[in-house]
Short mmCIF file of C-alpha atoms and ligand atoms in Angstrom, two decimals:
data_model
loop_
_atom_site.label_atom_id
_atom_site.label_comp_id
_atom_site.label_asym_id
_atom_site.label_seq_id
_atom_site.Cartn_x
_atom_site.Cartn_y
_atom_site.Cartn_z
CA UNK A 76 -108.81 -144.18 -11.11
CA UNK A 77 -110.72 -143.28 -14.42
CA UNK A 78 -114.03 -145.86 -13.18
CA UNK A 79 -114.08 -143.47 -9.96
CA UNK A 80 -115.02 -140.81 -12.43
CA UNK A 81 -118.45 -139.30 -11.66
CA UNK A 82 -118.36 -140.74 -8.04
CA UNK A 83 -118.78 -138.38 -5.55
CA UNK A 84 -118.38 -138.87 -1.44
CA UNK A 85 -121.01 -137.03 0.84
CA UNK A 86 -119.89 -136.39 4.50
CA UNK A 87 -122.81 -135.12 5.96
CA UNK A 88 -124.09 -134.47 9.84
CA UNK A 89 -125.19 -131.48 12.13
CA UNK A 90 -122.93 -128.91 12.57
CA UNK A 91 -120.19 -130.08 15.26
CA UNK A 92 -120.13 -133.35 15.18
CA UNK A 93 -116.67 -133.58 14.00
CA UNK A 94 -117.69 -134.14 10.20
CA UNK A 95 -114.88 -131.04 9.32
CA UNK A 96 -112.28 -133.00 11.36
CA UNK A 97 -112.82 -136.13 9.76
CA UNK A 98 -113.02 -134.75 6.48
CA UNK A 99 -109.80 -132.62 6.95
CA UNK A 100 -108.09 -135.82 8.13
CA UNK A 101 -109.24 -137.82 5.03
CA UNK A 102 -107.79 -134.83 2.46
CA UNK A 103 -104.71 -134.94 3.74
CA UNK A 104 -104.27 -138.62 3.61
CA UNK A 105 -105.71 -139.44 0.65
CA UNK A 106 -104.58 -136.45 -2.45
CA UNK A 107 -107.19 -138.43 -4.80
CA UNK A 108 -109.78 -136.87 -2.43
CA UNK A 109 -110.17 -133.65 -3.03
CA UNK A 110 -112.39 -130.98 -1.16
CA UNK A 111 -115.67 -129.53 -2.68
CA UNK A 112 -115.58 -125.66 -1.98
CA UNK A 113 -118.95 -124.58 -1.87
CA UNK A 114 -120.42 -120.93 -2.12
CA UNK A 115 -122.14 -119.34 0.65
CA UNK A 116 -123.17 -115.67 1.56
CA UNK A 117 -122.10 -116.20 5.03
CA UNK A 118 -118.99 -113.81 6.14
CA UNK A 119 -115.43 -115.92 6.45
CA UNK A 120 -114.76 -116.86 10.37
CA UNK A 121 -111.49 -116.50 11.78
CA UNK A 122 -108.46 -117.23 8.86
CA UNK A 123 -111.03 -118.46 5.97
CA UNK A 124 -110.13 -117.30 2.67
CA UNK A 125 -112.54 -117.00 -0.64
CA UNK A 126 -111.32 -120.23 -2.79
CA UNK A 127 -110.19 -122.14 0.26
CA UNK A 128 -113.13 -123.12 2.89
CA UNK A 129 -115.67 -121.99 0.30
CA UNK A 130 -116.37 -118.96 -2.41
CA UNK A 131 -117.78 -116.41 -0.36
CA UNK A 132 -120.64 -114.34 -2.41
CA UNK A 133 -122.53 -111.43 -2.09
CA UNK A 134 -126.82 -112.51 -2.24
CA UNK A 135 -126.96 -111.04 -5.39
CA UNK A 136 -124.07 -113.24 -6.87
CA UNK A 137 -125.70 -115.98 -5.03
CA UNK A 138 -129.03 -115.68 -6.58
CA UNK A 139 -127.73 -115.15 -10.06
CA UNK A 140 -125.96 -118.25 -9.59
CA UNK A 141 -129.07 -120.01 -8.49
CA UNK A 142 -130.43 -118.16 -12.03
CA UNK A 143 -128.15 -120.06 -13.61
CA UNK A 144 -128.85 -122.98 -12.89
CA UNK A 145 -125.31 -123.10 -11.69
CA UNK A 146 -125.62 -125.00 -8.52
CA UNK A 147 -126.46 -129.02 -7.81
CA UNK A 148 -128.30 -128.20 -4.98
CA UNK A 149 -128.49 -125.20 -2.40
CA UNK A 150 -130.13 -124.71 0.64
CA UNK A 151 -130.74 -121.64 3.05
CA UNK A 152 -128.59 -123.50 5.87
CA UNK A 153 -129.13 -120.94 8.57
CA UNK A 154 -132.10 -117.82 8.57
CA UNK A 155 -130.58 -115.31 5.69
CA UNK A 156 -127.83 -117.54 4.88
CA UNK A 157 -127.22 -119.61 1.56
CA UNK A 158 -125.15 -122.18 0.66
CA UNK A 159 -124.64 -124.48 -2.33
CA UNK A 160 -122.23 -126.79 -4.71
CA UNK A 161 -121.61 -125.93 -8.12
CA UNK A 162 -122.00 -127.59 -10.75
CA UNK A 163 -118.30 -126.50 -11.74
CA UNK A 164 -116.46 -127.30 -9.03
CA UNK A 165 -117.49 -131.46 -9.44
CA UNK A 166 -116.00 -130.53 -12.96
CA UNK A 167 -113.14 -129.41 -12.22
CA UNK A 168 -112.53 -132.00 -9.26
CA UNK A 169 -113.84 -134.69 -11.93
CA UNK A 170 -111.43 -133.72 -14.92
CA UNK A 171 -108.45 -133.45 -12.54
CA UNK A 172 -108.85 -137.30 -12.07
CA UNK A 173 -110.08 -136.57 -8.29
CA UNK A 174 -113.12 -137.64 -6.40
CA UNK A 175 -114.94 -134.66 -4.93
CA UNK A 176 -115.75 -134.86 -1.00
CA UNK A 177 -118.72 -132.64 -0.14
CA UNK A 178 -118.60 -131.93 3.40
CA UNK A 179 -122.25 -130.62 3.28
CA UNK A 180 -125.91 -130.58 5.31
CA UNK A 181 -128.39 -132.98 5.61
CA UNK A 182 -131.22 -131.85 3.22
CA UNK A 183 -128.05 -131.16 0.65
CA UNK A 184 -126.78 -134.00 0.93
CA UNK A 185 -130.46 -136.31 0.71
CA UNK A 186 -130.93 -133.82 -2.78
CA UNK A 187 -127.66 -134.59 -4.27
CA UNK A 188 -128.14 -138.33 -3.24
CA UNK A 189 -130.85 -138.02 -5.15
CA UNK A 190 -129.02 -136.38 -8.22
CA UNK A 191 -126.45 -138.86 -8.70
CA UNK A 192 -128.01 -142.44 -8.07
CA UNK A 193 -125.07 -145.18 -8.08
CA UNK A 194 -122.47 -142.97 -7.91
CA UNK A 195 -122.36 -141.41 -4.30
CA UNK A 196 -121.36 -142.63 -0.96
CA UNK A 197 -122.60 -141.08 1.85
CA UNK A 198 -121.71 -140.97 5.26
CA UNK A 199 -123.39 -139.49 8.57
CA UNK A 200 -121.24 -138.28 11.49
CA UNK A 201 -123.47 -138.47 14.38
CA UNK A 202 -122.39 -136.85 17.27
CA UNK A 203 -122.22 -139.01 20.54
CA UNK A 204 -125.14 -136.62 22.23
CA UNK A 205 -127.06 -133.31 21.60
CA UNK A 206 -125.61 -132.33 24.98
CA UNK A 207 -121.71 -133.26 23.55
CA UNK A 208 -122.48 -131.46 20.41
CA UNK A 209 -123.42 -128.22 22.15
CA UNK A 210 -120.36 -128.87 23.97
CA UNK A 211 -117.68 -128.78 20.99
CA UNK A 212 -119.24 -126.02 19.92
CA UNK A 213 -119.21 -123.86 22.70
CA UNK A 214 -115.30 -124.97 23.02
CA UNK A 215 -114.46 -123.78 18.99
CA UNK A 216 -114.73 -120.17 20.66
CA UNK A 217 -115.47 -118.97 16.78
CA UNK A 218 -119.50 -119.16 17.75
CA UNK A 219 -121.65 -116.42 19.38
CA UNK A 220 -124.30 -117.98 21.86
CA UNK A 221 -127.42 -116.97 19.46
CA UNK A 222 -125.46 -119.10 16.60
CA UNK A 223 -124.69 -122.27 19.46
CA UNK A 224 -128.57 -122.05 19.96
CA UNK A 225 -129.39 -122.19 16.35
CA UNK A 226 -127.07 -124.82 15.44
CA UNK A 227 -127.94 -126.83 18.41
CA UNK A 228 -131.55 -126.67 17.78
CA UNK A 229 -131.08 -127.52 13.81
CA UNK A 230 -128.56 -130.79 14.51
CA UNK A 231 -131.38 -131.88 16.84
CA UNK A 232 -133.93 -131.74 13.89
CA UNK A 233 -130.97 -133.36 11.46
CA UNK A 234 -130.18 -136.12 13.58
CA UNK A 235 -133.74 -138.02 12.55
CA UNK A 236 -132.47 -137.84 9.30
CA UNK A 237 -129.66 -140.36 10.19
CA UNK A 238 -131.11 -142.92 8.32
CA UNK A 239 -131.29 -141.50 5.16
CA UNK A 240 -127.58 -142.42 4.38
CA UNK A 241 -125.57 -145.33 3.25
CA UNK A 242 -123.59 -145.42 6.78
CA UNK A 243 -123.49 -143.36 10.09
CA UNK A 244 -120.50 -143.23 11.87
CA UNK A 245 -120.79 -142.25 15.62
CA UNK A 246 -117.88 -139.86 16.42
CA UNK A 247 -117.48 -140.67 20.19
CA UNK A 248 -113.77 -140.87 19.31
CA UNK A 249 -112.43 -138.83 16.78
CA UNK A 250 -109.40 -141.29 15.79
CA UNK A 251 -111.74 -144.18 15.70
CA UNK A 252 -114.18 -142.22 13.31
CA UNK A 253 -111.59 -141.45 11.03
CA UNK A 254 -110.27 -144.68 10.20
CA UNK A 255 -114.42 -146.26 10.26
CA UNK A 256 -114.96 -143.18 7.88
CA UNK A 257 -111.32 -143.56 5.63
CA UNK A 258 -112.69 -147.97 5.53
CA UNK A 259 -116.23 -147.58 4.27
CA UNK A 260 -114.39 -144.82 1.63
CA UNK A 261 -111.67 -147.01 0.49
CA UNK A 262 -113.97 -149.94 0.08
CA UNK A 263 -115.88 -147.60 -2.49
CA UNK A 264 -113.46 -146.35 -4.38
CA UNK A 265 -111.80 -149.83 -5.09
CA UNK A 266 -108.35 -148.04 -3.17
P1 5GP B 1477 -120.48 -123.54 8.43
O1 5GP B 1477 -121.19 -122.21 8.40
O2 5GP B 1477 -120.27 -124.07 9.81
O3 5GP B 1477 -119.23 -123.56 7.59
O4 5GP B 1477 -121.45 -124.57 7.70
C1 5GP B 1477 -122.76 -124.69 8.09
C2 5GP B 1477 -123.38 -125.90 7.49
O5 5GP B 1477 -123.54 -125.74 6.07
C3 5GP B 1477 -122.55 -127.17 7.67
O6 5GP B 1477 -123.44 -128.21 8.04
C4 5GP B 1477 -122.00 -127.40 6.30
O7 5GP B 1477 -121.74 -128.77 6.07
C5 5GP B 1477 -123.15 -126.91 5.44
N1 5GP B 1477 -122.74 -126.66 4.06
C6 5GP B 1477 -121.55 -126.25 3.61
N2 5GP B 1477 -121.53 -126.16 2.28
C7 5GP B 1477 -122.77 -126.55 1.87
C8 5GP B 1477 -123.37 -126.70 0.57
O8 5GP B 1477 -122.77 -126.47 -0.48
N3 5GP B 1477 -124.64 -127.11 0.56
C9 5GP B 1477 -125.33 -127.41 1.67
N4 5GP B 1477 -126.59 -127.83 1.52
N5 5GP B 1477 -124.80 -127.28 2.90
C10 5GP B 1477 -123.53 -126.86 2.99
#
């Protein structure tokens, strides 16, 4: 395990392609993976809970943070809303012997590609179609239509960026993406 130290896996896509799915599918398989809670000003949907499906900060506590140099990368996701890894949560995924999975978006995930040369894998969930996409999310019920319409408008402007990453994995079928996804990761890691 210790020469997986450092090594970091990137699961990145547009919003709905199924990149949550696959990555919930991987963490519970796999306990040497662990998730990579990010921080975000955006208000928890549904059951999420600060420390869980990410920190949840004010904009102030956000942008002291970004003072701080605290965070590997951030982005302003959506209009008004932040989001970003910190620097301390690869540490603390790192020194419990884990390897971090950062379920995160497409200019993110090029920047921390970027950061850690040799020592990331990243993976693209594409969805099968724009059309599909807008789909799934109009079937998650947690989404208002003005959000659908932003997020279906931003995956169509991510999904040129496909190329950017080691591997893209079409998620026509979400069983079938999974294990593609859990192959390329176990190849990496030596597992
Ligand atoms: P959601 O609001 O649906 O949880 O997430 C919106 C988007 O933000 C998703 O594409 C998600 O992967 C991305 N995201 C989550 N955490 C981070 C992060 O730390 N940095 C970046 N750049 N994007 C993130």
């Amino acid at each position: 395990m210790q020469e997986n130290k450092g090594k970091i896996i990137i699961i990145t896509a547009p919003s709905g392609s199924g990149k949550t799915s696959i990555t919930h599918y991987l963490l519970n398989k796999y306990p040497g993976l662990c998730f990579s809670i990010s921080a975000t000003t955006r208000s928890p949907r549904g059951s999420e809970q600060h420390g869980v499906e990410y920190y949840f900060l004010s904009v102030e506590e956000f942008q002291s943070k970004i003072n701080e140099h605290a965070f590997i990368e951030w982005e302003m996701v959506y209009e008004g809303k932040y989001y970003g890894t910190l620097k301390e949560e690869l540490e603390r995924i790192w020194n419990d012997g884990r390897v971090p999975v950062l379920d995160i978006d497409v200019k993110g995930a090029i920047h921390v590609q970027g950061e850690f040369p040799g020592k990331c894998l990243s993976i693209f969930i594409q969805p099968p179609s724009v059309e599909e996409l807008k789909r799934r999310l109009e079937s998650r019920g947690t989404e208002t239509p003005e959000s659908i319409a932003t997020r279906v408008n931003k995956a169509s402007y991510e999904l040129s960026f496909n190329h950017h990453f080691h591997h893209i994995v079409v998620n026509e079928q979400l069983d079938k993406a999974c294990a593609q996804t859990e192959d390329l990761i176990k190849e990496f890691l030596g597992w």
